[in-house]
Amino acid sequence: MLVLAVETSCDDTGAAVILDGRKILSNVVSSQTAVHQKYGGVVPELASRKHIESVVPIVAEALKTARLSLKEIDGIAVTQGPGLVGSLLVGLSFAKSVAFASGLPFIGVNHIEAHLSAIFLEEQPPRFPFVGLVVSGGHTSLFRMDGFGKFTRLGQTRDDAAGEAFDKVAKLLGLGYPGGPIIDQLSKTGNPRAIRFPRAVLSKNSLDFSFSGVKTAVVNYLKTHPKPPEDDSEVFIKDIVSSFQEAVVEVLVKKTVQAAQQHGLKRIVLSGGVAANQRLRQRIQEESGERKLKVYLPSPAFCTDNAAMVGVVGYEYLKRGLRSPLSLNAFSSMPL
Ligand code: KG4
Ligand code: ZN
């Protein structure tokens, strides 16, 4: 089955053609970073407008790269939510129009489920059940996954998402947008033990997260520790971001491992933009290895927003005969 997938939930326009839910024939992503960079974050109105400009050429490119025409496609999958509603509506309206005009089966996909399923694009995907951590700019949640469509949420952030904390700290330090990859890079030569930022573990068995405290701690640190003369400022910034990253990573790793142990699961899957973080990837491997847990990490390009992961989920549902109505709406929040 050949699925054409479209993703426009935030600031990346994505289109992909996936064969049998696993093999990528094309996966095109057009990033809007240049548009939003000067504002230090995504401007929803600008994101929607950019999606309108990009969606047709990006889908055309995905078909061209796959050397296919629309006539050869068997079904269409599109992100329905959660995300920025104006952005979602562009992809959704486009996909519905194509489905209506072509008569192709059509399915709306949950963005979080798509992130959690990105691992099935890898050569050696995990078997169910597993613990899935989705950690992105909008979400930080732990799930028990027993199959496609079979999820139990084990925990979630009570305030900021981890990626949001990365982006806010980077903005605070004037480092640019998106903050995650910049902090990831700078941290490599910083001292992660320079400053002890708080780790919110909440109650002993809780699998919930909280990242607003660590963000506020960085704000307070900057108030009480003015930037030193120019010479030392690079070390100063690197030590702050490296220590901040260490605090966030430590909590993410601790809770994910704890989730596996509490639920007797042997496999762990990471997903979402922050799962591209090199320190997180290193630490989860180390901690899991010691406990005989197996970790599955999607390639960085499948961690951040892309349409290929939407195609994986779309295929699973279309294969079962599920269809969405052409009256399908987009939702900014959508439970899994
Ligand atoms: O999954 P994603 O592309 O979009 C959402 O669904 O939110 O995730 C974007 C988030 C941003 O907050 C970005 O700063 C963060 O993922 N991110 C990273 C890294 N790459 C992207 N955070 C930490 N380290 C990275 N290498
Ligand atoms: Zn995402």
Coordinates of C-alpha atoms and ligand atoms in Angstrom, one line a residue:
M1 CA 0.0 0.0 0.0
L2 CA 1.4 3.4 -1.0
V3 CA 0.4 6.2 1.4
L4 CA 0.9 9.9 0.7
A5 CA 1.4 11.6 4.1
V6 CA 1.2 15.3 4.9
E7 CA 2.3 17.1 8.1
T8 CA 1.8 20.8 8.9
S9 CA 1.2 20.8 12.7
C10 CA 3.7 23.5 13.6
D11 CA 6.4 25.2 11.5
D12 CA 7.6 22.5 9.2
T13 CA 5.7 21.6 6.0
G14 CA 6.2 17.9 5.4
A15 CA 5.1 15.4 2.7
A16 CA 6.2 11.8 2.3
V17 CA 5.4 8.6 0.3
I18 CA 5.6 5.5 2.4
L19 CA 5.3 1.9 1.1
D20 CA 3.5 -0.6 3.4
G21 CA 4.0 1.7 6.4
R22 CA 7.7 1.1 6.6
K23 CA 9.7 1.9 3.5
I24 CA 10.3 5.6 2.7
L25 CA 10.1 6.4 -1.0
S26 CA 10.3 10.1 -0.2
N27 CA 10.3 12.3 2.8
V28 CA 10.4 16.1 2.2
V29 CA 10.5 18.7 4.9
S30 CA 10.5 22.4 4.3
S31 CA 11.6 24.2 7.5
Q32 CA 10.3 27.7 8.3
T33 CA 13.1 28.4 10.8
A34 CA 14.2 31.4 8.7
V35 CA 10.8 33.0 9.0
H36 CA 10.4 32.7 12.7
Q37 CA 14.0 33.1 13.9
K38 CA 13.9 36.8 14.2
Y39 CA 10.9 36.6 16.6
G40 CA 12.5 34.0 18.8
G41 CA 9.6 31.6 18.4
V42 CA 6.9 30.4 16.0
V43 CA 4.5 33.1 14.9
P44 CA 1.3 31.1 14.2
E45 CA -0.1 33.5 11.6
L46 CA 3.2 33.5 9.6
A47 CA 3.4 29.7 10.0
S48 CA -0.1 29.2 8.4
R49 CA 0.8 31.5 5.5
K50 CA 4.0 29.8 4.8
H51 CA 2.3 26.4 4.8
I52 CA -0.2 27.7 2.2
E53 CA 2.8 28.6 0.0
S54 CA 4.7 25.4 0.6
V55 CA 2.2 22.6 0.7
V56 CA 1.5 22.1 -3.0
P57 CA 5.2 22.2 -4.1
I58 CA 6.3 20.0 -1.2
V59 CA 3.7 17.3 -2.0
A60 CA 4.6 17.6 -5.7
E61 CA 8.3 17.1 -4.8
A62 CA 7.5 14.1 -2.6
L63 CA 5.6 12.4 -5.4
K64 CA 8.4 13.3 -7.9
T65 CA 11.1 11.9 -5.7
A66 CA 9.1 8.7 -5.2
R67 CA 8.7 8.6 -9.0
L68 CA 5.0 8.2 -8.6
S69 CA 1.9 10.1 -9.7
L70 CA -1.2 10.6 -7.6
K71 CA -3.0 7.9 -9.6
E72 CA -0.6 5.3 -8.1
I73 CA -1.2 6.3 -4.5
D74 CA -3.6 4.1 -2.4
G75 CA -4.4 6.4 0.5
I76 CA -3.8 9.8 2.1
A77 CA -2.8 10.4 5.7
V78 CA -2.6 13.8 7.4
T79 CA -1.9 15.2 10.8
Q80 CA -5.2 16.3 12.4
G81 CA -3.8 17.5 15.8
P82 CA -2.6 18.5 18.3
G83 CA -0.7 21.5 17.0
L84 CA -1.3 25.1 15.9
V85 CA -4.8 25.0 14.5
G86 CA -4.1 27.5 11.6
S87 CA -1.1 25.4 10.5
L88 CA -3.0 22.1 10.9
L89 CA -5.9 23.4 8.8
V90 CA -3.7 24.0 5.8
G91 CA -2.5 20.4 5.6
L92 CA -5.8 19.0 6.5
S93 CA -7.8 21.1 4.0
F94 CA -5.3 20.2 1.3
A95 CA -5.4 16.5 2.1
K96 CA -9.2 16.4 2.2
S97 CA -9.4 18.3 -1.2
V98 CA -7.0 15.8 -2.8
A99 CA -8.9 12.8 -1.3
F100 CA -12.2 14.3 -2.5
A101 CA -11.0 15.0 -6.0
S102 CA -9.2 11.6 -6.4
G103 CA -11.6 9.5 -4.4
L104 CA -8.7 8.0 -2.4
P105 CA -9.2 6.7 1.2
F106 CA -8.3 9.3 3.7
I107 CA -7.3 9.2 7.4
G108 CA -6.5 11.9 10.0
V109 CA -3.5 11.1 12.3
N110 CA -2.7 12.2 15.9
H111 CA 0.7 14.0 15.9
I112 CA 1.8 12.4 19.2
E113 CA 1.0 8.9 17.9
A114 CA 3.0 9.7 14.8
H115 CA 6.0 10.7 16.9
L116 CA 5.8 7.5 18.9
S117 CA 5.6 5.5 15.7
A118 CA 8.6 7.1 14.0
I119 CA 10.7 4.3 15.3
F120 CA 9.0 1.9 12.8
L121 CA 10.8 3.7 10.0
E122 CA 14.1 2.2 11.3
E123 CA 15.6 -1.1 10.1
Q124 CA 15.1 -2.8 13.5
P125 CA 11.9 -1.6 15.1
P126 CA 10.9 -2.7 18.5
R127 CA 8.3 -5.3 19.3
F128 CA 5.3 -4.3 21.4
P129 CA 4.8 -3.6 24.3
F130 CA 7.2 -0.8 25.1
V131 CA 7.5 2.4 27.0
G132 CA 7.4 5.4 24.7
L133 CA 8.6 8.8 25.7
V134 CA 7.4 11.7 23.4
V135 CA 9.5 14.7 24.2
S136 CA 9.0 17.7 21.9
G137 CA 8.3 21.4 21.8
G138 CA 4.7 20.9 22.7
H139 CA 4.7 17.6 24.7
T140 CA 6.5 15.6 27.3
S141 CA 4.6 12.4 28.0
L142 CA 5.2 8.7 28.8
F143 CA 3.1 6.0 27.3
R144 CA 2.8 2.3 27.6
M145 CA 2.3 1.1 24.0
D146 CA 0.7 -2.3 23.4
G147 CA 0.1 -1.9 19.7
F148 CA -1.0 0.7 17.2
G149 CA -3.9 2.5 18.7
K150 CA -3.3 0.8 22.0
F151 CA -1.9 3.4 24.4
T152 CA -2.0 4.0 28.1
R153 CA -0.6 7.4 29.2
L154 CA 1.6 6.9 32.3
G155 CA 2.7 10.5 32.9
Q156 CA 2.9 13.9 31.3
T157 CA 4.3 17.4 32.0
R158 CA 2.3 19.5 34.4
D159 CA 3.6 22.7 32.9
D160 CA 6.2 23.3 30.1
A161 CA 7.2 20.7 27.6
A162 CA 11.0 19.9 27.7
G163 CA 11.5 21.4 24.2
E164 CA 9.7 24.5 25.3
A165 CA 12.1 24.9 28.2
F166 CA 15.1 24.5 25.8
D167 CA 13.7 27.1 23.5
K168 CA 12.9 29.6 26.4
V169 CA 16.3 29.3 28.0
A170 CA 18.0 29.8 24.6
K171 CA 15.8 32.9 24.0
L172 CA 16.7 34.2 27.4
L173 CA 20.4 33.9 26.6
G174 CA 19.9 35.4 23.1
L175 CA 21.1 32.2 21.4
G176 CA 18.5 32.0 18.7
Y177 CA 15.6 29.7 17.7
P178 CA 15.0 26.8 17.9
G179 CA 16.9 26.6 21.1
G180 CA 17.2 22.8 21.5
P181 CA 19.8 22.1 18.8
I182 CA 21.8 25.2 19.7
I183 CA 22.0 24.2 23.4
D184 CA 22.8 20.6 22.4
Q185 CA 25.8 21.9 20.4
L186 CA 27.1 24.5 22.9
S187 CA 26.8 22.0 25.8
K188 CA 29.4 19.8 24.4
T189 CA 32.1 22.1 25.5
G190 CA 30.4 23.3 28.7
N191 CA 30.6 21.9 32.2
P192 CA 27.4 20.1 33.1
R193 CA 28.3 20.2 36.8
A194 CA 29.0 23.9 36.9
I195 CA 25.6 24.9 38.3
R196 CA 23.2 22.6 40.2
F197 CA 19.8 23.5 38.6
P198 CA 16.8 21.8 40.3
R199 CA 15.5 18.4 39.1
A200 CA 11.7 18.2 39.6
V201 CA 11.0 14.5 40.5
L202 CA 7.6 15.3 42.1
S203 CA 6.3 12.5 44.3
K204 CA 8.3 9.2 44.5
N205 CA 6.3 7.1 42.1
S206 CA 5.0 9.9 39.9
L207 CA 5.7 9.6 36.2
D208 CA 4.8 13.2 35.6
F209 CA 7.2 16.0 34.7
S210 CA 7.7 19.7 35.5
F211 CA 10.1 21.9 33.7
S212 CA 9.0 25.4 34.7
G213 CA 11.1 25.3 37.9
V214 CA 14.4 24.6 36.1
K215 CA 13.6 27.4 33.6
T216 CA 12.9 29.9 36.4
A217 CA 16.1 28.8 38.1
V218 CA 18.0 29.8 35.0
V219 CA 16.2 33.2 35.1
N220 CA 17.1 33.7 38.7
Y221 CA 20.7 32.5 38.2
L222 CA 21.1 35.2 35.5
K223 CA 19.7 37.9 37.9
T224 CA 22.2 37.0 40.6
H225 CA 25.2 36.2 38.4
P226 CA 25.7 39.0 35.9
K227 CA 27.5 38.2 32.7
P228 CA 31.3 38.5 33.3
P229 CA 33.5 40.6 31.0
E230 CA 33.5 39.6 27.3
D231 CA 36.4 37.2 27.6
D232 CA 34.6 34.8 29.9
S233 CA 31.1 35.1 28.5
E234 CA 31.4 32.1 26.2
V235 CA 32.4 29.8 29.1
F236 CA 29.7 31.4 31.2
I237 CA 27.0 30.7 28.6
K238 CA 28.2 27.2 27.9
D239 CA 28.3 26.2 31.6
I240 CA 24.7 27.5 32.1
V241 CA 23.3 25.7 29.1
S242 CA 25.2 22.5 29.8
S243 CA 24.1 22.5 33.4
F244 CA 20.5 23.2 32.3
Q245 CA 20.5 20.4 29.7
E246 CA 22.0 18.0 32.3
A247 CA 19.1 18.8 34.7
V248 CA 16.4 18.2 32.0
V249 CA 18.1 15.1 30.6
E250 CA 18.5 13.6 34.1
V251 CA 14.8 13.8 34.9
L252 CA 13.7 12.5 31.4
V253 CA 16.0 9.5 31.7
K254 CA 15.1 8.8 35.4
K255 CA 11.3 8.9 34.7
T256 CA 11.5 6.8 31.5
V257 CA 13.6 4.1 33.2
Q258 CA 11.3 4.2 36.2
A259 CA 8.2 3.8 33.9
A260 CA 9.8 0.7 32.3
Q261 CA 10.5 -0.8 35.7
Q262 CA 7.1 0.1 37.3
H263 CA 5.3 -1.5 34.3
G264 CA 7.6 -4.5 33.8
L265 CA 8.6 -3.5 30.3
K266 CA 12.0 -4.3 28.7
R267 CA 11.9 -1.9 25.8
I268 CA 12.1 1.9 25.7
V269 CA 11.4 4.1 22.6
L270 CA 12.2 7.8 22.5
S271 CA 10.5 10.2 20.1
G272 CA 9.9 13.9 19.4
G273 CA 12.4 16.8 18.6
V274 CA 14.2 16.6 22.0
A275 CA 14.9 12.9 21.4
A276 CA 17.5 14.2 18.8
N277 CA 19.5 15.6 21.8
Q278 CA 22.8 13.9 21.9
R279 CA 23.3 14.0 25.7
L280 CA 19.8 12.5 26.2
R281 CA 20.6 9.7 23.7
Q282 CA 23.8 9.0 25.4
R283 CA 22.4 9.0 29.0
I284 CA 19.3 6.8 28.2
Q285 CA 21.6 4.2 26.7
E286 CA 23.9 4.2 29.7
E287 CA 21.2 4.0 32.3
S288 CA 19.2 1.4 30.3
G289 CA 22.2 -0.8 29.6
E290 CA 22.9 -1.1 33.3
R291 CA 19.3 -2.4 33.9
K292 CA 19.1 -4.7 30.8
L293 CA 16.5 -2.5 29.1
K294 CA 16.7 -2.1 25.3
V295 CA 16.5 1.4 23.9
Y296 CA 15.3 2.3 20.5
L297 CA 16.2 5.7 19.1
P298 CA 14.8 7.1 15.8
S299 CA 17.4 8.8 13.6
P300 CA 17.4 12.6 14.4
A301 CA 15.5 13.4 11.2
F302 CA 12.7 11.2 12.3
C303 CA 12.6 12.8 15.8
T304 CA 11.7 16.2 14.6
D305 CA 8.5 16.9 12.7
N306 CA 8.2 15.0 9.4
A307 CA 5.5 13.4 7.3
A308 CA 7.1 9.9 7.1
M309 CA 6.0 9.1 10.7
V310 CA 2.4 10.2 9.7
G311 CA 2.5 7.7 6.9
V312 CA 3.4 4.9 9.3
V313 CA 0.3 5.5 11.4
G314 CA -1.9 6.3 8.4
Y315 CA -0.9 2.9 6.9
E316 CA -1.8 1.0 10.0
Y317 CA -5.3 2.5 10.2
L318 CA -6.0 2.5 6.4
K319 CA -4.9 -1.2 6.3
R320 CA -7.6 -2.0 8.9
G321 CA -10.2 -0.3 6.8
L322 CA -10.5 2.8 8.9
R323 CA -11.4 6.0 7.2
S324 CA -12.0 9.6 8.3
P325 CA -14.9 11.6 7.0
L326 CA -14.2 14.6 4.8
S327 CA -15.9 16.7 7.5
L328 CA -12.9 16.0 9.7
N329 CA -11.7 19.0 11.7
A330 CA -8.3 20.0 13.1
F331 CA -7.8 20.3 16.9
S332 CA -5.1 22.2 18.8
S333 CA -5.3 19.8 21.6
M334 CA -6.2 16.1 21.1
P335 CA -5.8 13.4 23.7
L336 CA -4.2 10.1 22.6
Ligands
KG4_1 O1 8.9 17.3 17.5 P1 9.3 18.7 17.1 O2 10.0 19.0 15.8 O3 8.0 19.6 17.1 C1 7.0 19.5 18.0 O4 6.1 18.7 17.9 O5 7.1 20.3 19.0 O6 10.1 19.3 18.3 C2 10.6 20.6 18.3 C3 11.3 20.8 19.6 C4 11.9 22.2 19.8 O7 11.5 22.7 21.1 C5 13.4 22.1 19.6 O8 14.1 23.0 20.3 C6 13.6 20.7 20.2 O9 12.5 19.9 19.7 N1 14.8 20.1 19.7 C7 15.9 19.7 20.5 C8 16.9 19.2 19.7 N2 16.4 19.3 18.4 C9 15.1 19.8 18.4 N3 16.0 19.9 21.8 C10 17.2 19.4 22.4 N4 18.2 19.0 21.6 C11 18.1 18.8 20.3 N5 19.1 18.4 19.6
ZN2 ZN 6.1 17.3 16.7

